[in-house]
Structures are given as structure tokens and as C-alpha cells.
């Protein structure tokens, strides 16, 4: 077959009787084996052994960590588990269930009334807390510290027949949505008031499970809880259960106060005594602590007390009596180290001379000598008896002669467009012509920042009558509806030039790609805040430092699950007295802070308006932010959540149905953390739930731009040319805004050619035929910032 190199070559047939050499042709000879590079093979063997050893080490580390977690969270050595009983409807009797569980856990012979109960039968320590139905603040604070939330449903009645769920009322549904945002810990559903008939009992139980199962996690189980045997079965399962705790609660140590007391000091201050179990992590005496709603404080000392609810006592008579509980035995006292204690630094103290030249250069010194010699050569008529030193302070007319010429030489022809797509801020260089203070006093526009501040001040005024308050609410609702229908549209004022009214605004060639310097024209509040060069790197460093401090000296840290008393210093007396009263109705939580977490910066939250809140939420309105265990007062600005741009468009209201970015001045807090937004309705009414979300980032350089749209209407149209009126009211404004691009609502783009007449009409050239019913628009932008709150914490008002 003549095919050359492409000839077909078939596999040869096997012979029936193969020789020994043909059978072993695929094997490597002994001579060739010696030529194989043995070090490479050993290297491969060593790499495999190292990989196996590394995997084995990682398995052992995970096993040791899991064993340590089981030991620390076991019922005998950990702090008493907090069991929160929450009724899904107002008709559910939670008090009877709390009494049954307490009677099951407590010892009948022990008459001590202590918040925590130790059960020698179940080898379990627990604190049973009843959530008051209707009090959202108390329920929310209890959910933050709960190790187990027991949702109680009644099997025979419903408080609201028209509700979507037969076993849950409106308040129960609202609280459950808040619990989901905070992160649900281990949870269970108890079904009470089931009938004694077995068939009806099973039918009602199945109906309840099918109705409520979609509201809870998949691992949440339903238990009947009418009899003691039912509760006994649950407790036997619960004592062996591994607790599920939200991640944000494991990052910082916290204490749920079993007892709150105060000792008055001098100068209106006091020492707050918070007694309870340290949970989650070790607490250092050099750390700062935050008391929920009160603020951040330093520790004077920590007293480690004898555990009054221990399971190691074998005899019932060995339990501590009431006098010993009131005067607990102090085992150890930890005092802070002044060299290591975290300073209570809130605001940065700005230096007014920062950036100023403190020492002249050689050239400036030479110029000064030359000017001094020239002055000496000039003959000056001085009063008789004037010394050389006095003569130096007498100012010649020539020293101030150049001020007017500088103002006259300024170029005020209009907005100048740069290559990057930005425009210079108009009006700031010609302050002699335009006084911005007059603008603030004379203008009443819905887009002005001064209107927002004025409305907030009016809402805070206690002297307003009921009719005035209703009128303010009506105006806010109208502005909210107008903002939804015509977003960003603003009419130029007739009595004030537009180049003066919108002097702080500029145009952008492209909102996404145009540059905007984040350090340009910052407000005075930015001198008080703190910023990070690299936030992610700082967060890793802070968490590592907290871990090293936790594993440090025994004289500085209190081990988790210890029973302690915190001596919190420099607490105002009125706040301490409020906390003592508040501790009787709801948990008072003190949590340890990480490094830098007392300092003020610009925080950005991703939040969404809650479905149960229908009133408008205006930008820069005073709100209460619950971020983890912390609470602080803010006045945020809202912006759209832009993923493809470093700039965000400001929103005047928080609109329902979509997520927004809320930027606030607030103490630094490292994410991840949940957010609950409350809005106060008055001095004596309880705040209501307004929005929910989470902490996104900390970045003072994030740019939030307020957008306004000036509109005009075509008067005469000739193909792509048109005469537009009512956007401006004088030809000088048309010349000023001439560099800014215009666009229409039907998709045309163009520019201003020249003014027409004396009433603000202008000739525009567009990239297509303009329809007579179209609207010509111009977009202007201004950077906005949050409002600095009058006080940082709710109780400090």
C-alpha cells in the first residue's frame, strides 16, 4: 500500500504462543531501574507525607476546638442559659408556662429567689425570662441575650380573627421579623392549651405546625407543653443540645445584669455596679464597656464573686442563703493598668493651625528682609515720641490697596467644564456679589437642606400645638408624595438668580465615571472624626489584638462564665438612676468594646423600611440606631445603593420596598452587626420600629451626591433647534450654566447655545428632532453629609 507517511498501520495480531520476552516487554529492566532519579521520587513521597500530616493536624485542631467549645458551653460549667418565653399572641398565657418551667428546674426545698436557677436533676443552670407582650424594646433586648427563644402558641384561641395567621397576632409577627434581623438563636415552639381528647389534640397540633412552620427555621421543632411530662421531655433534650448563637454575639464579651446598683460620687457623677455572668469571651479590665442606651465608659475595677448558683454543691443545704447572695463573697479584684487601659476618646480635637507654616523658608526670610529695608528707606511721618517697635505696627495705606483689585480681576463668566467631567463650584470665588446667607433666609424650597433642619427643629419643639404638629406632618407627607412622583425636579426661584441659589452645585459629564475629589471642601465636622488608611487591615489587627489580650495575663482578664461585678466609673447620676429602674423590667446589657470602637467616624448601613411602618422618614431626621448591643442617636442621609459606581445618589426620603444606604456620624463599630432603627414620636411615648438592616462599611470618603433637575419647556422648535423657557429667568443665569449639558425626557441630549431675550429664554441645540411635548432638563449635583446629632445616646438627652 503506497500511502507514504499517511499509510494506514493496523495493530498486529497476537500470536497464539507468546514468548517470555514479548510478555515482559512492557516491564522496566533492573538496569533501567537504577537509572531512575531516586531523589525526585523521594521528594514526591515527602510532599505527600507532609500533606497527610498537615491534614491530620487540621483535623486534630478542629476536634480540639470542638471539644473546648462543648466544655465551655456545657450546662455545668457555662453561665446559666437564658430562656426567653415569647407569646405569639396576646391571649397566650406565658406567665403560667414560666411558673411551670421554674418549678421544674428549681428545688422545692430551696426558697431562694435568685434570677438563675440550678437544677441538680437536669445538671442545668438557666434563667427563665418572660417577654412582655406589647413592649417591643423589652422583647428586643431580651432576644439579644437569649440562648433559647421559646415561642408560645395557644391551641384554642386567636386574638385577631382577621389576621393572616390564626395563631399569631400583629405584634408577634413584628417581633418575629425583628428577631430574624438580629439572628435567631436556638429556638423552639411550645403549643399550649391542647384538648385532652387524643384525636382533637393531634388535629390541632398538625394545624398549628402547618400554619407556623413557614415562619421559623427548619431546625425549629414544635413541642406540646401542657403537662409536666411534656416539659420534662423537652428539658432532657435541651440540656444536651448544642446552642446556636448569632456570630455577632461571639465577637465581644457581654454581661446581662442580674443586679444593677449605683454609688454616688462628686460633681454629679456616680459609679454604676453591674453584677452578672461574663458571656461569650473573656473580659479585660482595661477594655471600655458600653451600657445599652447609656454610652461608653471606663472600668474602675472588676470584682470576681463566688458563684451563687453553682451545681458543684452536692447537698441542698449548702446553697447560699439570701444574706450571702446580697453580700457576695469577693474572690479576686482586678484593677486597670493606666498604661494599658483604653482611653475614652470620642471626638478628635481639631487643630486650627494644622497645615499652617510654622517656620518660614529662606526665600521668604530674604524677601522679608528686603521689604523691611525698603520700608526703612521710605520716609514716614510718625507722631512725636514713637519708637521703632511701635512704628512697625502702624499699617500704611499701601498694605491694603490690593484687595479691591483682586476682587475685580476674578473671572465670573460661568461654569467651567474640565476634562474629567467635573465643574468648578460656582459662586464661591465671588462672595462679594452673592451672599449665601441671604439664600438661606429667603428661600422656601423642598430641596433645600435648611428646610430639613428647620422641620427637625420644629418637630423637636415642645411648645407646638396639636394643630401645628398635624400641619407639619401633613407637609412632610405631601413632600414625600411629591418626591415619589417628581424625583429631584426643582424650579428655579424667580426673585433670586439661579447662579446664586445653586452656587454649591456643579454638573457632571457622567455620574459613574466622572471624578470627584473626596477631600474637597469638607465640612467642619470632618475635623472631629477618625478615619482608617485601610479598614480591612485595621479590623484584622484589632481582632488579633483582642484575641491576644483575651489570652493574656490572669490579672487583666476575667474568664468567661465568671460571676462578676463591674464598677463602671464616671456615669452621670440621672443615667445611673434610670438604669437602676430599667433593670427591674428589662435586661441591662454591658458589652466590652474593641479598640477604636468609642471613636466617631462616618458609618454606612444598608437598611430597608419596615413593612409595618407607613409614615415618611425624612433625611437628617433624628433616629435611634440599635447596632448589636449598642444604641446611639443619629441623623442620617439616605442614598441609593450603587454597585457600579463609587458615587451614590442621595434620597430625600427612605422609600418603602427597596434597600438604601444610610450614612451617619456614629461611634466606630466593626461589622458584621445587625441594625434596628427606631423612631421616637415624642418625649414620653415609646419609639416605634421604622427600619431594619445591617452595618455595611466605615468610610468617610464615600461620596453621596444630591441631585436636582432644572426643567424648561420648548417654546418654538425647528428640527434639532429649540427655544426653551422657564428654566431660568434672566440671561445672566443662562450664560452661567451654558457649559452644562442638557437632556430631554424623551432621550435627546444637547447644549445651550445662547440666551434669547431678557426673561431667561435660551436657544438649545440637540442631537435629534425635539418634540413639542418634550421637557428639557439639566442635572446638577452637590455633595451632602450627615447631620451631627445633639447627643450621642438615648439616655443622655
PDB file of N, CA and C in Angstrom, residues 415 423-429 503-506 516 520-521 736:
ATOM      1  N   UNK A 415     -19.859  78.524  34.598  1.00  0.00           N
ATOM      2  CA  UNK A 415     -19.321  77.222  34.959  1.00  0.00           C
ATOM      3  C   UNK A 415     -18.286  76.798  33.924  1.00  0.00           C
ATOM      4  N   UNK A 423     -17.246  70.143  37.194  1.00  0.00           N
ATOM      5  CA  UNK A 423     -17.343  71.578  37.036  1.00  0.00           C
ATOM      6  C   UNK A 423     -16.908  72.234  38.325  1.00  0.00           C
ATOM      7  N   UNK A 424     -16.273  73.394  38.197  1.00  0.00           N
ATOM      8  CA  UNK A 424     -15.857  74.114  39.387  1.00  0.00           C
ATOM      9  C   UNK A 424     -17.087  74.574  40.149  1.00  0.00           C
ATOM     10  N   UNK A 425     -16.935  74.729  41.442  1.00  0.00           N
ATOM     11  CA  UNK A 425     -18.063  75.181  42.262  1.00  0.00           C
ATOM     12  C   UNK A 425     -18.301  76.650  41.974  1.00  0.00           C
ATOM     13  N   UNK A 426     -19.433  77.016  41.413  1.00  0.00           N
ATOM     14  CA  UNK A 426     -19.661  78.416  41.083  1.00  0.00           C
ATOM     15  C   UNK A 426     -20.066  79.202  42.302  1.00  0.00           C
ATOM     16  N   UNK A 427     -19.757  80.498  42.268  1.00  0.00           N
ATOM     17  CA  UNK A 427     -20.220  81.384  43.310  1.00  0.00           C
ATOM     18  C   UNK A 427     -19.330  81.482  44.507  1.00  0.00           C
ATOM     19  N   UNK A 428     -18.434  80.509  44.737  1.00  0.00           N
ATOM     20  CA  UNK A 428     -17.602  80.572  45.927  1.00  0.00           C
ATOM     21  C   UNK A 428     -16.478  81.585  45.773  1.00  0.00           C
ATOM     22  N   UNK A 429     -16.031  81.807  44.552  1.00  0.00           N
ATOM     23  CA  UNK A 429     -14.962  82.773  44.351  1.00  0.00           C
ATOM     24  C   UNK A 429     -15.448  84.193  44.308  1.00  0.00           C
ATOM     25  N   UNK A 503     -25.372  77.845  43.828  1.00  0.00           N
ATOM     26  CA  UNK A 503     -23.940  78.129  43.739  1.00  0.00           C
ATOM     27  C   UNK A 503     -23.088  76.941  44.166  1.00  0.00           C
ATOM     28  N   UNK A 504     -23.617  76.080  45.054  1.00  0.00           N
ATOM     29  CA  UNK A 504     -22.831  74.939  45.538  1.00  0.00           C
ATOM     30  C   UNK A 504     -22.947  73.714  44.630  1.00  0.00           C
ATOM     31  N   UNK A 505     -23.748  73.817  43.580  1.00  0.00           N
ATOM     32  CA  UNK A 505     -23.960  72.671  42.707  1.00  0.00           C
ATOM     33  C   UNK A 505     -23.013  72.738  41.512  1.00  0.00           C
ATOM     34  N   UNK A 506     -22.800  71.605  40.893  1.00  0.00           N
ATOM     35  CA  UNK A 506     -21.990  71.505  39.686  1.00  0.00           C
ATOM     36  C   UNK A 506     -22.569  70.431  38.774  1.00  0.00           C
ATOM     37  N   UNK A 516     -14.517  62.921  41.330  1.00  0.00           N
ATOM     38  CA  UNK A 516     -14.918  63.864  42.387  1.00  0.00           C
ATOM     39  C   UNK A 516     -13.943  63.667  43.540  1.00  0.00           C
ATOM     40  N   UNK A 520     -12.318  67.344  49.003  1.00  0.00           N
ATOM     41  CA  UNK A 520     -12.588  68.726  48.602  1.00  0.00           C
ATOM     42  C   UNK A 520     -13.712  69.329  49.428  1.00  0.00           C
ATOM     43  N   UNK A 521     -13.466  70.520  49.988  1.00  0.00           N
ATOM     44  CA  UNK A 521     -14.488  71.327  50.677  1.00  0.00           C
ATOM     45  C   UNK A 521     -15.235  70.515  51.723  1.00  0.00           C
ATOM     46  N   UNK A 736     -24.283  81.608  32.664  1.00  0.00           N
ATOM     47  CA  UNK A 736     -23.552  80.931  33.747  1.00  0.00           C
ATOM     48  C   UNK A 736     -23.611  79.418  33.590  1.00  0.00           C
TER      49      UNK A 736
END
